[in-house]
Amino acid sequence: AAETAAEAMEPDEEAIALYGDGLAKMAGSSHGARTMHVYPVTNYSFGQKAGRAAKDATPSATATRLREAYERDGPRRSVDAVMLVNQHNTPHVLLLQSAGSGPGAPATFRLPGGRLRRGEGELEGLQRKLHSKLSPSDASLGGAKEWETGDCLARWHRPAHDAHFYPYLPTHATRPKEARAVYAVQLPEKCKFAVPKSLKLLAVPLFELYGNEKRYGAVVSSIPYLISRFHLNLESKAEE
């Protein structure tokens, strides 16, 4: 009886697929219904590679570094990627976790990506940062040759030298410190990930992010909203 009850609680893959297909059909082509293919996390392999040590030991050191960089180079430009995998028939977002700055500080989470170079385009820079953060050092080991970049999902602004981002430019922010663009990236059906040893690559379910700004910040916790415009096609495990 216990096994029967447990089986009854398992998601019905066919029903989920039919539900998603029905939503896409009702949206119609004129509404721009788009599909993101979400492949099983078991399709991918994960490893590590050499990486740089953390830049800052404390939050105040981070603020000081950002302030000095702003005075030297002007507003910071950065770009991030939303990448999805299927685990337990639920979309999960790939996040990079780093240790907190200083003893007892909580871990921090962010989307794969990073700072753009001066004059560098967003798409060009996103390719560079994703290879730097996620691809094996040796390209022959099976990393993605090129990341398939899709829509720009959002643009965020950081008006001060702190961790707070806004999806609009506050009226008092005459000299914003950072502009961050967030893009959807379609993962290949299979590939190998390798992240720097100072980071961890996690797959976090959408329901964990939803409304959880306190833990993940405004940018990451907004992802369930940002990708709700897509039909998420939860793919099954690839055949060998």
Coordinates of C-alpha atoms in Angstrom, one line a residue:
A1 CA 0.0 0.0 0.0
A2 CA 2.9 2.3 0.8
E3 CA 4.4 1.7 -2.6
T4 CA 1.1 2.3 -4.3
A5 CA 0.8 5.7 -2.5
A6 CA 4.3 6.7 -3.4
E7 CA 3.7 5.8 -7.0
A8 CA 0.6 7.9 -7.0
M9 CA 2.6 10.9 -5.9
E10 CA 5.1 10.6 -8.7
P11 CA 4.6 13.1 -11.5
D12 CA 2.9 11.8 -14.6
E13 CA 5.3 12.6 -17.4
E14 CA 2.8 12.1 -20.2
A15 CA 0.2 14.3 -18.4
I16 CA 2.8 17.1 -17.8
A17 CA 3.9 17.0 -21.5
L18 CA 0.3 17.1 -22.7
Y19 CA -0.4 20.0 -20.3
G20 CA 2.6 22.0 -21.6
D21 CA 1.7 21.3 -25.3
G22 CA -1.8 22.4 -24.7
L23 CA -0.6 25.7 -23.2
A24 CA 1.7 26.3 -26.2
K25 CA -1.1 25.5 -28.6
M26 CA -3.5 27.9 -26.9
A27 CA -0.9 30.7 -27.0
G28 CA -0.7 30.4 -30.8
S29 CA 2.1 31.4 -33.1
S30 CA 0.9 35.1 -33.1
H31 CA 1.7 35.3 -29.4
G32 CA 5.3 34.2 -29.9
A33 CA 5.2 31.1 -27.8
R34 CA 8.7 29.8 -27.6
T35 CA 10.1 26.5 -26.5
M36 CA 13.1 25.8 -24.3
H37 CA 14.3 22.2 -24.3
V38 CA 15.2 21.2 -20.8
Y39 CA 17.4 18.1 -20.9
P40 CA 17.9 15.7 -17.9
V41 CA 20.8 16.6 -15.6
T42 CA 22.0 13.0 -16.0
N43 CA 22.8 13.8 -19.6
Y44 CA 25.7 16.0 -18.3
S45 CA 29.0 15.3 -16.6
F46 CA 30.5 17.6 -14.1
G47 CA 34.1 18.2 -13.1
Q48 CA 36.6 20.8 -11.8
K49 CA 39.4 22.8 -13.1
A50 CA 42.0 25.2 -11.8
G51 CA 40.7 28.6 -10.8
R52 CA 41.6 31.9 -9.2
A53 CA 41.4 32.4 -5.5
A54 CA 38.6 34.6 -4.2
K55 CA 39.3 38.3 -4.8
D56 CA 38.0 39.6 -1.5
A57 CA 38.1 38.3 2.1
T58 CA 35.3 40.5 3.4
P59 CA 32.2 42.4 2.0
S60 CA 33.9 45.7 2.8
A61 CA 36.9 44.6 0.7
T62 CA 34.4 43.9 -2.2
A63 CA 32.9 47.3 -1.9
T64 CA 36.3 49.0 -1.9
R65 CA 37.4 47.0 -5.0
L66 CA 34.2 47.9 -6.9
R67 CA 34.5 51.5 -5.9
E68 CA 38.1 51.7 -7.1
A69 CA 37.2 50.0 -10.4
Y70 CA 34.3 52.4 -10.9
E71 CA 36.6 55.4 -10.4
R72 CA 39.1 53.9 -12.8
D73 CA 36.9 52.4 -15.5
G74 CA 33.4 53.9 -15.1
P75 CA 30.2 51.9 -14.8
R76 CA 30.6 48.1 -14.7
R77 CA 28.9 46.0 -17.4
S78 CA 28.1 42.4 -16.8
V79 CA 26.1 39.6 -18.4
D80 CA 24.6 36.4 -17.0
A81 CA 23.0 33.2 -18.4
V82 CA 19.9 31.3 -17.4
M83 CA 20.5 27.6 -18.1
L84 CA 18.0 24.9 -17.3
V85 CA 18.2 21.2 -16.6
N86 CA 15.5 18.6 -15.9
Q87 CA 15.7 16.8 -12.5
H88 CA 12.8 14.8 -11.1
N89 CA 10.6 16.2 -13.9
T90 CA 11.1 19.7 -12.6
P91 CA 13.1 22.6 -14.2
H92 CA 16.2 23.4 -12.3
V93 CA 18.5 26.5 -12.8
L94 CA 22.2 26.2 -12.9
L95 CA 23.8 28.4 -10.3
L96 CA 27.4 29.0 -9.2
Q97 CA 27.9 29.0 -5.4
S98 CA 30.9 30.6 -3.8
A99 CA 31.9 30.7 -0.1
G100 CA 30.9 33.8 1.8
S101 CA 33.3 36.7 2.3
G102 CA 34.8 36.2 5.8
P103 CA 34.2 33.8 8.7
G104 CA 30.6 32.8 9.2
A105 CA 29.4 34.7 6.2
P106 CA 26.7 32.9 4.1
A107 CA 27.4 31.4 0.7
T108 CA 26.6 33.5 -2.3
F109 CA 24.8 32.3 -5.4
R110 CA 24.8 33.8 -8.9
L111 CA 24.1 32.9 -12.5
P112 CA 27.0 31.9 -14.7
G113 CA 28.5 34.9 -16.4
G114 CA 30.5 37.9 -15.3
R115 CA 32.0 41.3 -16.1
L116 CA 32.4 42.4 -19.7
R117 CA 35.6 44.0 -20.9
R118 CA 35.7 47.6 -22.1
G119 CA 34.1 47.8 -25.6
E120 CA 33.1 44.1 -25.5
G121 CA 29.7 43.1 -26.9
E122 CA 27.2 41.3 -24.6
L123 CA 26.9 38.1 -26.7
E124 CA 30.7 37.9 -27.3
G125 CA 31.4 38.5 -23.7
L126 CA 28.8 35.9 -22.6
Q127 CA 30.5 33.3 -24.7
R128 CA 33.9 34.1 -23.2
K129 CA 32.6 34.1 -19.6
L130 CA 30.6 30.8 -20.0
H131 CA 33.7 29.1 -21.4
S132 CA 35.8 30.5 -18.6
K133 CA 33.3 29.4 -15.8
L134 CA 31.8 26.2 -17.2
S135 CA 33.9 24.6 -20.0
P136 CA 36.8 22.2 -19.5
S137 CA 40.2 23.7 -20.0
D138 CA 40.8 21.1 -22.7
A139 CA 38.2 21.6 -25.4
S140 CA 38.6 17.9 -26.5
L141 CA 37.0 16.7 -23.3
G142 CA 33.5 17.4 -24.5
G143 CA 32.6 20.9 -23.4
A144 CA 30.1 23.0 -25.4
K145 CA 31.8 24.4 -28.5
E146 CA 29.5 27.4 -28.5
W147 CA 26.7 28.4 -26.2
E148 CA 23.4 28.9 -27.9
T149 CA 22.3 32.3 -26.7
G150 CA 18.6 33.3 -26.9
D151 CA 16.5 36.2 -25.7
C152 CA 17.6 38.9 -23.4
L153 CA 15.3 38.3 -20.4
A154 CA 16.0 41.3 -18.3
R155 CA 18.3 44.3 -17.6
W156 CA 19.2 45.1 -14.0
H157 CA 20.9 48.2 -12.5
R158 CA 23.0 48.6 -9.4
P159 CA 22.9 52.3 -8.2
A160 CA 25.4 51.9 -5.4
H161 CA 28.5 49.9 -4.4
D162 CA 26.4 47.2 -2.7
A163 CA 24.6 44.0 -3.6
H164 CA 21.2 45.6 -4.4
F165 CA 20.0 45.4 -8.0
Y166 CA 16.8 46.9 -9.5
P167 CA 14.9 46.0 -12.7
Y168 CA 14.7 49.7 -13.5
L169 CA 17.0 52.7 -12.9
P170 CA 16.0 54.5 -9.7
T171 CA 15.4 58.2 -10.2
H172 CA 18.0 59.1 -7.6
A173 CA 20.7 57.1 -9.4
T174 CA 22.3 59.7 -11.6
R175 CA 25.5 57.7 -11.8
P176 CA 24.6 53.9 -11.7
K177 CA 27.5 51.7 -10.8
E178 CA 26.6 48.6 -12.9
A179 CA 24.3 47.4 -15.7
R180 CA 23.6 43.6 -15.8
A181 CA 22.0 41.8 -18.8
V182 CA 20.4 38.4 -18.3
Y183 CA 20.1 36.1 -21.3
A184 CA 18.4 32.7 -21.9
V185 CA 20.9 30.1 -23.0
Q186 CA 19.7 26.8 -24.5
L187 CA 22.0 23.9 -23.3
P188 CA 23.1 21.3 -25.7
E189 CA 21.6 17.8 -25.3
K190 CA 24.9 16.6 -23.8
C191 CA 28.1 18.2 -22.7
K192 CA 30.7 18.3 -19.9
F193 CA 30.9 21.0 -17.4
A194 CA 34.1 22.0 -15.5
V195 CA 34.0 24.8 -12.9
P196 CA 36.9 26.4 -11.0
K197 CA 37.7 24.7 -7.7
S198 CA 36.7 27.8 -5.8
L199 CA 33.1 27.4 -7.1
K200 CA 30.3 24.8 -7.0
L201 CA 27.8 24.3 -9.8
L202 CA 24.4 23.6 -8.4
A203 CA 21.0 22.8 -10.0
V204 CA 18.3 24.6 -8.0
P205 CA 14.6 24.0 -8.6
L206 CA 12.4 26.9 -9.7
F207 CA 10.2 26.5 -6.6
E208 CA 13.2 27.0 -4.4
L209 CA 14.0 30.3 -6.1
Y210 CA 10.5 31.7 -6.3
G211 CA 10.0 34.5 -3.8
N212 CA 13.3 33.7 -2.1
E213 CA 15.1 37.0 -2.6
K214 CA 16.5 36.9 0.9
R215 CA 18.7 33.8 0.1
Y216 CA 19.3 34.3 -3.6
G217 CA 19.0 38.0 -4.3
A218 CA 16.7 39.9 -6.6
V219 CA 18.2 38.8 -9.9
V220 CA 18.2 35.0 -9.3
S221 CA 14.9 34.9 -7.4
S222 CA 13.2 36.6 -10.4
I223 CA 14.0 33.7 -12.8
P224 CA 10.7 31.9 -12.4
Y225 CA 9.0 35.1 -13.6
L226 CA 11.4 35.6 -16.5
I227 CA 11.1 32.2 -18.0
S228 CA 7.3 31.9 -17.5
R229 CA 7.0 33.3 -21.1
F230 CA 8.5 30.0 -22.5
H231 CA 7.0 26.6 -23.0
L232 CA 9.5 24.4 -21.1
N233 CA 9.8 21.0 -22.9
L234 CA 11.1 18.6 -20.2
E235 CA 13.0 16.1 -22.3
S236 CA 13.6 12.5 -21.2
K237 CA 17.0 10.8 -20.8
A238 CA 19.0 10.6 -24.1
E239 CA 19.5 7.1 -25.5
E240 CA 23.0 5.8 -25.4

